[in-house]
Short mmCIF file of C-alpha atoms in Angstrom, two decimals:
data_model
loop_
_atom_site.label_atom_id
_atom_site.label_comp_id
_atom_site.label_asym_id
_atom_site.label_seq_id
_atom_site.Cartn_x
_atom_site.Cartn_y
_atom_site.Cartn_z
CA MET A 1 138.67 41.55 35.85
CA ASN A 2 137.95 38.00 35.18
CA ASP A 3 136.74 37.34 38.62
CA ILE A 4 133.20 39.15 37.91
CA ALA A 5 130.48 36.46 37.64
CA LEU A 6 128.01 38.70 36.07
CA GLU A 7 128.37 42.49 34.55
CA LEU A 8 124.88 44.24 34.58
CA ASP A 9 124.89 47.25 31.83
CA CYS A 10 123.04 50.22 33.48
CA ARG A 11 124.66 52.52 31.45
CA GLY A 12 122.24 55.66 30.55
CA MET A 13 119.61 54.45 33.66
CA PRO A 14 119.08 57.22 36.07
CA CYS A 15 119.02 56.73 39.77
CA PRO A 16 117.40 54.36 41.34
CA ARG A 17 117.70 51.96 38.29
CA PRO A 18 121.17 50.67 38.80
CA VAL A 19 120.64 49.58 42.53
CA ILE A 20 117.26 47.99 41.61
CA GLU A 21 118.91 45.88 38.93
CA LEU A 22 121.75 44.84 41.32
CA ALA A 23 119.15 43.87 43.96
CA ARG A 24 116.77 41.67 40.97
CA ASN A 25 120.06 40.18 39.70
CA LEU A 26 121.70 38.94 42.97
CA ALA A 27 120.52 35.40 43.18
CA SER A 28 121.96 35.20 39.68
CA VAL A 29 125.47 34.60 41.22
CA ALA A 30 126.55 32.08 43.52
CA VAL A 31 127.60 33.32 47.07
CA GLY A 32 131.20 34.25 47.58
CA ASP A 33 130.81 35.54 43.80
CA LEU A 34 131.12 38.86 42.38
CA LEU A 35 128.86 40.84 40.99
CA ALA A 36 129.44 44.59 38.94
CA VAL A 37 127.09 46.86 37.62
CA VAL A 38 128.38 49.57 34.98
CA ALA A 39 126.26 53.00 35.55
CA GLU A 40 126.74 56.58 34.73
CA ASP A 41 124.16 57.72 37.54
CA PRO A 42 126.41 59.55 39.60
CA ALA A 43 124.17 58.37 42.71
CA ALA A 44 125.33 54.86 42.33
CA ARG A 45 128.89 56.00 43.82
CA VAL A 46 127.08 56.39 47.19
CA ASP A 47 124.04 54.00 46.60
CA VAL A 48 126.01 50.89 45.72
CA PRO A 49 128.03 50.79 48.88
CA ALA A 50 125.10 51.89 50.97
CA TRP A 51 123.07 49.15 49.45
CA CYS A 52 125.83 46.62 50.43
CA ARG A 53 125.67 48.01 53.67
CA MET A 54 122.10 47.95 54.28
CA ARG A 55 121.70 44.53 52.56
CA GLY A 56 124.29 42.79 54.33
CA GLN A 57 126.48 42.23 51.05
CA GLU A 58 130.13 43.10 50.54
CA TRP A 59 131.46 46.24 48.86
CA VAL A 60 134.46 45.10 46.84
CA ARG A 61 135.59 48.22 44.86
CA GLU A 62 134.76 50.75 42.02
CA ASP A 63 136.85 50.75 38.85
CA THR A 64 135.97 51.34 35.09
CA ALA A 65 134.51 49.37 32.59
CA ALA A 66 136.73 49.24 28.66
CA ASP A 67 134.65 52.57 27.97
CA GLY A 68 135.65 54.58 30.97
CA VAL A 69 132.06 54.24 32.63
CA ALA A 70 132.24 53.62 36.39
CA ARG A 71 131.97 50.08 37.32
CA TYR A 72 130.79 49.06 40.76
CA VAL A 73 131.52 45.73 42.10
CA VAL A 74 130.20 43.93 45.16
CA ARG A 75 130.11 40.37 46.67
CA ARG A 76 127.25 38.23 47.35
CA LEU A 77 127.58 37.37 50.90
CA ALA A 78 123.99 35.56 51.22
CA MET B 1 115.39 104.30 65.43
CA ILE B 2 112.73 101.62 64.62
CA LEU B 3 115.76 99.61 63.18
CA ASP B 4 118.13 100.03 66.32
CA ASN B 5 114.93 98.41 68.29
CA ALA B 6 115.01 95.58 66.35
CA ARG B 7 118.85 95.51 66.25
CA GLU B 8 118.66 95.33 70.01
CA ALA B 9 115.64 92.65 70.23
CA THR B 10 117.72 90.75 67.79
CA ALA B 11 120.95 90.78 69.66
CA GLU B 12 119.15 90.42 73.05
CA ALA B 13 117.39 87.01 71.79
CA LEU B 14 120.60 85.81 70.02
CA GLN B 15 122.83 86.97 73.15
CA VAL B 16 125.14 89.09 71.27
CA ARG B 17 125.83 92.58 71.39
CA PRO B 18 123.43 95.15 68.92
CA ASP B 19 126.59 96.37 67.29
CA GLU B 20 127.56 93.08 66.07
CA VAL B 21 124.19 92.49 64.38
CA THR B 22 123.66 93.66 60.33
CA PHE B 23 120.53 92.75 58.80
CA THR B 24 120.87 91.84 55.06
CA PRO B 25 118.87 90.62 52.32
CA THR B 26 119.03 86.95 52.66
CA GLY B 27 120.37 84.19 54.76
CA THR B 28 122.50 83.41 51.78
CA HIS B 29 123.92 87.01 51.58
CA ALA B 30 124.51 86.89 55.10
CA VAL B 31 126.60 83.68 54.58
CA HIS B 32 128.29 85.39 51.88
CA LEU B 33 129.44 88.54 53.87
CA GLY B 34 130.28 86.29 56.74
CA VAL B 35 132.90 83.92 54.42
CA LEU B 36 134.10 86.42 52.38
CA GLY B 37 134.60 89.27 55.12
CA LEU B 38 136.86 86.96 57.37
CA LEU B 39 139.03 86.23 54.39
CA ARG B 40 139.58 89.61 53.38
CA GLY B 41 140.45 90.35 56.47
CA SER B 42 143.01 87.42 56.89
CA ARG B 43 146.74 87.94 56.94
CA ARG B 44 147.40 84.01 56.10
CA GLY B 45 145.85 83.08 52.69
CA ASP B 46 143.00 82.39 50.60
CA LEU B 47 142.11 78.83 51.97
CA VAL B 48 138.99 78.23 53.94
CA ALA B 49 138.79 74.81 55.80
CA HIS B 50 135.23 73.65 55.66
CA SER B 51 133.17 70.42 56.70
CA ALA B 52 132.06 68.69 53.49
CA VAL B 53 128.21 69.23 54.36
CA GLU B 54 128.10 72.81 54.25
CA HIS B 55 125.16 74.85 52.94
CA SER B 56 125.63 75.56 48.97
CA ALA B 57 125.98 79.20 50.11
CA VAL B 58 128.98 78.35 51.79
CA HIS B 59 130.93 76.24 49.32
CA HIS B 60 130.02 78.84 46.46
CA ALA B 61 131.46 82.12 48.62
CA VAL B 62 134.63 79.94 48.98
CA ARG B 63 134.74 78.98 45.42
CA TRP B 64 134.17 82.68 44.34
CA GLY B 65 136.68 83.84 47.11
CA GLY B 66 139.14 81.70 47.73
CA ARG B 67 140.21 78.07 47.52
CA GLY B 68 138.34 75.27 49.41
CA ASP B 69 139.80 72.44 51.87
CA SER B 70 136.77 70.10 52.37
CA VAL B 71 136.94 68.16 55.39
CA GLY B 72 134.99 64.58 55.83
CA VAL B 73 131.97 64.03 58.09
CA ASP B 74 131.25 60.19 59.63
CA ARG B 75 128.24 58.49 58.96
CA THR B 76 125.95 60.51 61.27
CA GLY B 77 127.00 63.87 59.14
CA ARG B 78 129.58 65.38 62.23
CA VAL B 79 132.61 66.65 60.89
CA ASP B 80 136.05 65.04 61.69
CA LEU B 81 137.30 67.52 64.43
CA ALA B 82 140.81 66.24 64.45
CA ALA B 83 141.21 66.56 60.73
CA LEU B 84 139.56 69.80 60.42
CA HIS B 85 142.05 71.29 62.99
CA THR B 86 144.72 69.50 60.64
CA ALA B 87 143.29 71.64 57.94
CA ALA B 88 143.32 74.56 59.97
CA GLU B 89 147.05 74.59 60.73
CA ARG B 90 148.10 74.83 57.31
CA ASP B 91 149.99 78.59 56.68
CA ASP B 92 147.49 79.40 53.76
CA CYS B 93 144.09 78.42 55.81
CA ALA B 94 142.67 81.81 56.60
CA VAL B 95 139.23 80.74 57.92
CA VAL B 96 137.39 77.73 58.97
CA ALA B 97 133.66 76.91 58.56
CA LEU B 98 131.59 74.90 59.98
CA GLN B 99 127.89 75.05 60.62
CA SER B 100 126.04 75.09 63.64
CA ALA B 101 123.73 72.17 62.50
CA ASN B 102 123.01 70.55 59.18
CA HIS B 103 120.18 71.87 56.89
CA GLU B 104 119.31 68.60 55.59
CA VAL B 105 119.70 65.76 58.40
CA GLY B 106 119.83 68.14 61.28
CA THR B 107 123.52 66.89 63.13
CA VAL B 108 124.44 69.25 65.10
CA GLN B 109 128.33 69.91 64.60
CA PRO B 110 130.91 70.58 67.64
CA VAL B 111 131.60 74.13 67.10
CA GLY B 112 132.17 74.87 70.71
CA GLU B 113 134.87 72.19 70.29
CA VAL B 114 136.72 73.63 67.36
CA ASP B 115 140.21 75.10 69.01
CA LEU B 116 142.20 77.28 66.11
CA PRO B 117 145.42 78.74 65.70
CA ALA B 118 145.76 82.36 66.31
CA GLY B 119 144.67 84.34 63.49
CA VAL B 120 142.40 81.68 61.97
CA PRO B 121 138.84 83.05 62.57
CA LEU B 122 135.74 80.55 62.45
CA PHE B 123 132.54 81.44 60.44
CA THR B 124 129.49 79.46 61.54
CA ASP B 125 126.67 79.45 59.31
CA ALA B 126 123.99 79.09 61.67
CA CYS B 127 121.07 79.59 59.00
CA ALA B 128 119.24 76.01 60.26
CA SER B 129 119.58 76.54 63.73
CA MET B 130 118.99 80.15 64.75
CA GLY B 131 116.28 81.03 67.24
CA ARG B 132 115.52 77.27 67.59
CA VAL B 133 118.55 76.52 69.64
CA PRO B 134 120.93 78.92 71.37
CA LEU B 135 124.34 80.11 68.91
CA PRO B 136 127.23 77.81 69.55
CA ARG B 137 130.43 79.51 71.11
CA GLY B 138 133.88 80.51 69.24
CA TRP B 139 132.73 82.28 66.13
CA ALA B 140 134.23 85.28 64.68
CA ALA B 141 131.34 85.60 62.21
CA ALA B 142 128.04 83.87 62.05
CA ALA B 143 125.21 84.11 59.68
CA GLY B 144 121.00 83.26 60.05
CA SER B 145 118.06 83.49 58.26
CA ALA B 146 114.65 84.73 59.65
CA HIS B 147 112.33 82.63 57.46
CA LYS B 148 113.87 79.43 58.76
CA TRP B 149 112.90 80.12 62.39
CA GLY B 150 109.75 81.39 61.31
CA GLY B 151 109.92 84.80 60.24
CA PRO B 152 109.71 86.85 56.81
CA ALA B 153 111.55 85.82 53.70
CA GLY B 154 113.93 88.52 52.81
CA VAL B 155 115.68 89.06 55.96
CA GLY B 156 119.36 87.61 57.02
CA VAL B 157 121.27 88.43 59.81
CA LEU B 158 125.27 88.60 59.71
CA LEU B 159 126.92 88.65 62.92
CA VAL B 160 130.10 89.93 63.48
CA ARG B 161 132.21 89.37 67.13
CA LYS B 162 133.35 92.59 68.07
CA GLY B 163 137.20 92.69 67.59
CA SER B 164 137.49 90.01 64.71
CA ARG B 165 139.14 90.93 61.57
CA TRP B 166 136.17 91.19 59.64
CA ARG B 167 136.43 93.47 56.19
CA ASN B 168 133.97 94.20 53.71
CA PRO B 169 134.61 92.09 50.75
CA PHE B 170 131.87 94.13 48.58
CA PRO B 171 132.58 98.37 47.77
CA ASP B 172 131.45 100.32 50.74
CA ASP B 173 128.08 101.80 51.28
CA ASP B 174 128.21 104.69 53.22
CA ARG B 175 125.32 104.14 55.23
CA ILE B 176 124.88 103.40 58.92
CA ASP B 177 125.83 100.14 58.86
CA GLU B 178 128.88 99.70 56.84
CA ARG B 179 128.60 95.93 56.66
CA THR B 180 125.87 95.89 54.21
CA THR B 181 124.33 97.70 51.34
CA GLY B 182 121.46 99.16 50.11
CA PHE B 183 118.24 100.22 52.45
CA GLU B 184 117.05 97.84 54.97
CA ASN B 185 113.78 96.11 54.43
CA VAL B 186 112.38 97.40 57.57
CA PRO B 187 109.07 96.23 58.19
CA ALA B 188 110.35 92.83 57.50
CA ILE B 189 113.41 92.87 59.79
CA LEU B 190 110.78 94.20 62.54
CA ALA B 191 108.58 91.22 61.98
CA ALA B 192 111.63 89.21 61.72
CA ALA B 193 112.82 90.56 65.17
CA ALA B 194 109.24 89.84 66.72
CA SER B 195 109.39 86.32 65.44
CA LEU B 196 112.92 85.66 66.89
CA GLN B 197 111.98 87.08 70.13
CA ALA B 198 108.47 84.50 70.25
CA VAL B 199 110.68 81.37 68.93
CA VAL B 200 113.10 81.84 71.45
CA ALA B 201 111.19 82.75 74.43
CA GLU B 202 109.30 79.34 73.43
CA ARG B 203 111.61 77.19 72.38
CA GLU B 204 112.55 74.97 75.49
CA THR B 205 108.77 73.94 75.37
CA THR B 206 108.71 74.08 71.33
CA SER B 207 112.07 71.81 71.09
CA ALA B 208 111.02 69.76 73.77
CA ARG B 209 107.83 68.76 72.03
CA HIS B 210 109.28 68.76 68.55
CA ARG B 211 112.11 66.17 69.76
CA GLU B 212 109.83 63.86 71.01
CA LEU B 213 107.70 63.78 67.86
CA ILE B 214 110.74 63.43 65.76
CA ASP B 215 112.08 60.29 68.12
CA VAL B 216 108.50 59.04 67.14
CA VAL B 217 108.83 59.22 63.43
CA ARG B 218 112.56 57.96 63.41
CA SER B 219 111.61 54.74 65.45
CA ARG B 220 108.16 54.29 63.72
CA VAL B 221 109.80 54.38 60.33
CA ALA B 222 112.83 52.28 60.91
CA ALA B 223 110.46 49.43 62.80
CA GLU B 224 107.71 49.87 60.01
CA VAL B 225 109.08 50.26 56.70
CA PRO B 226 111.56 47.88 55.22
CA ASP B 227 115.22 48.98 54.02
CA VAL B 228 115.22 52.05 55.00
CA ASP B 229 118.24 54.13 56.30
CA VAL B 230 117.31 56.76 58.79
CA VAL B 231 119.87 59.33 58.98
CA GLY B 232 121.57 61.80 61.05
CA ASP B 233 122.80 61.96 64.54
CA PRO B 234 119.60 60.21 66.84
CA ASP B 235 120.37 62.38 69.85
CA SER B 236 122.78 65.31 68.96
CA ARG B 237 120.46 66.86 66.43
CA LEU B 238 117.89 69.86 65.65
CA PRO B 239 114.56 69.19 67.48
CA HIS B 240 112.52 69.43 64.44
CA LEU B 241 113.69 67.58 61.34
CA VAL B 242 114.35 64.03 60.33
CA THR B 243 115.86 62.67 57.19
CA PHE B 244 115.58 59.10 55.78
CA SER B 245 116.14 57.09 52.46
CA CYS B 246 114.24 53.98 51.17
CA LEU B 247 115.69 51.58 48.97
CA TYR B 248 114.69 50.88 45.39
CA VAL B 249 112.39 54.21 45.73
CA ASP B 250 112.59 57.28 43.26
CA GLY B 251 112.61 60.30 45.58
CA GLU B 252 110.21 62.22 43.05
CA ALA B 253 107.84 59.84 43.11
CA ILE B 254 107.52 59.77 46.94
CA VAL B 255 107.62 63.28 47.75
CA THR B 256 104.66 63.65 44.97
CA GLU B 257 102.63 60.95 46.58
CA LEU B 258 103.51 61.85 50.10
CA ASP B 259 102.16 65.68 48.92
CA ARG B 260 99.08 64.21 47.16
CA LEU B 261 98.10 62.68 50.79
CA GLY B 262 98.69 65.92 52.23
CA PHE B 263 102.24 65.70 53.73
CA GLY B 264 104.91 68.43 52.60
CA VAL B 265 107.91 67.06 52.49
CA ALA B 266 111.51 67.72 50.59
CA SER B 267 114.16 65.37 49.28
CA GLY B 268 117.90 65.37 48.78
CA SER B 269 117.60 62.50 46.09
CA ALA B 270 119.04 63.30 42.38
CA CYS B 271 115.96 62.14 40.65
CA THR B 272 113.97 65.49 42.44
CA ALA B 273 116.85 67.66 41.40
CA SER B 274 117.44 69.22 37.91
CA THR B 275 121.39 68.88 38.02
CA LEU B 276 120.68 64.77 38.57
CA THR B 277 123.48 64.76 41.10
CA PRO B 278 122.80 63.57 44.63
CA SER B 279 122.73 65.79 47.68
CA HIS B 280 126.13 66.73 48.91
CA VAL B 281 125.12 66.00 52.24
CA LEU B 282 124.09 62.63 51.78
CA GLU B 283 126.92 61.88 49.64
CA ALA B 284 129.85 63.00 52.23
CA MET B 285 127.84 60.82 54.85
CA GLY B 286 127.91 57.66 52.69
CA VAL B 287 124.32 57.02 53.33
CA LEU B 288 121.85 55.93 50.60
CA THR B 289 121.21 59.23 48.52
CA HIS B 290 117.48 57.87 46.49
CA GLY B 291 114.24 57.38 47.86
CA ASN B 292 115.14 60.29 49.99
CA VAL B 293 112.51 62.24 52.01
CA ARG B 294 113.44 65.13 54.72
CA LEU B 295 110.13 65.80 57.18
CA SER B 296 110.41 69.59 58.82
CA LEU B 297 107.77 69.97 61.53
CA GLN B 298 105.52 72.53 61.38
CA ASP B 299 105.57 74.60 64.80
CA ASP B 300 102.07 73.45 65.65
CA ALA B 301 102.93 69.83 64.82
CA THR B 302 101.12 67.34 66.88
CA ARG B 303 101.37 63.21 67.78
CA ALA B 304 98.14 62.98 65.56
CA ASP B 305 100.06 64.67 62.61
CA VAL B 306 103.34 62.67 62.77
CA ASP B 307 101.09 59.14 63.20
CA ALA B 308 99.23 60.24 60.41
CA PHE B 309 102.32 60.62 58.28
CA CYS B 310 103.86 57.11 59.94
CA ASP B 311 100.83 55.15 59.40
CA ALA B 312 100.62 56.37 55.31
CA LEU B 313 104.04 55.90 54.92
CA PRO B 314 104.82 52.03 54.62
CA GLU B 315 101.67 51.63 51.93
CA VAL B 316 103.37 54.66 50.08
CA VAL B 317 106.93 52.88 49.91
CA ARG B 318 105.28 49.77 49.14
CA SER B 319 103.35 51.08 46.24
CA ILE B 320 106.38 53.13 44.76
CA ARG B 321 108.73 49.76 45.02
CA ALA B 322 105.82 47.61 43.50
CA ARG B 323 105.58 49.89 40.23
CA VAL B 324 109.21 48.55 39.69
CA GLY B 325 108.67 44.85 40.82
CA MET B 326 110.63 45.12 43.91
#
């Protein structure tokens, strides 16, 4: 859990805001570091991995935040 | 008598027997009757193995009348045929449901390659393709919808193969066609049969033209719009439709903006649905669900029409992205 360099709180944000926040904050973590987005938006489950594929980043995993909301973890590759 | 003529014309256009054709009030009802009738006729159980990208009419029928076993698809939307075969081998598998082609992304399914154990019939939802492309082989029951081939709304077609174990899942109605209920809408059925004949007669030229125009859209959108996912199988697909998704774009905003410019499109994005859940088809394929646009060509669409759409699209996408600072 401590391996996440930056966690974005996108609770309550509708699609496609969580993915926009992810893209905006990518440059805030170093190449090789992990960036996570916590979101209730059900589209994020599909769209975060799709974003990784389209933007050449690495999809790492889905887990949950302390309050049970889904958290999507990606690794900055470039 | 008039209805029999329509039945014969429909049968001939679809290359089936007239006594295999039943007219229903809607395509959705034909799907329900097809799935549930095969379930009722089964001696094996109540499980329906189906692709994850079936139309919601299939999902609803399965949930209402039995249990579903959803089989995954690849990135293009094509069903995992080996997994479908494995699902069909289960002792309690009563029916397999596989669409002829996907209604959202156009990918054609390998219906003719499905090889089922004895006693497990195949239902094919052919609503997206009927008339436009020939029916696949191998089904025990199939469904179509007249307005999808350009006919009137309010006419569905249920096909039940001679000799298959199909039993009416609803109470009997003592009428000529024991597979359906109530009075057929004769004028609409006549119009549906006539338009089906016309569509089938012209489909070779229409399909070739549509296929070429959609190829133009697919390549121009991919080349001219940054960060776009053009989805579905590029070759093994329905001739007349294409679906793509644009990163960072709100589905409702792009549909509204294209509509304002005179381009009627649909979307599978959550932001355009009352449910806030994205299209289960895009989800199963693992492709981007937001910023989704589905373009279906009208029969008389021209190269100028698709070029106008492709010319307008990059600026529409750019302006929507600019609003959110992307």
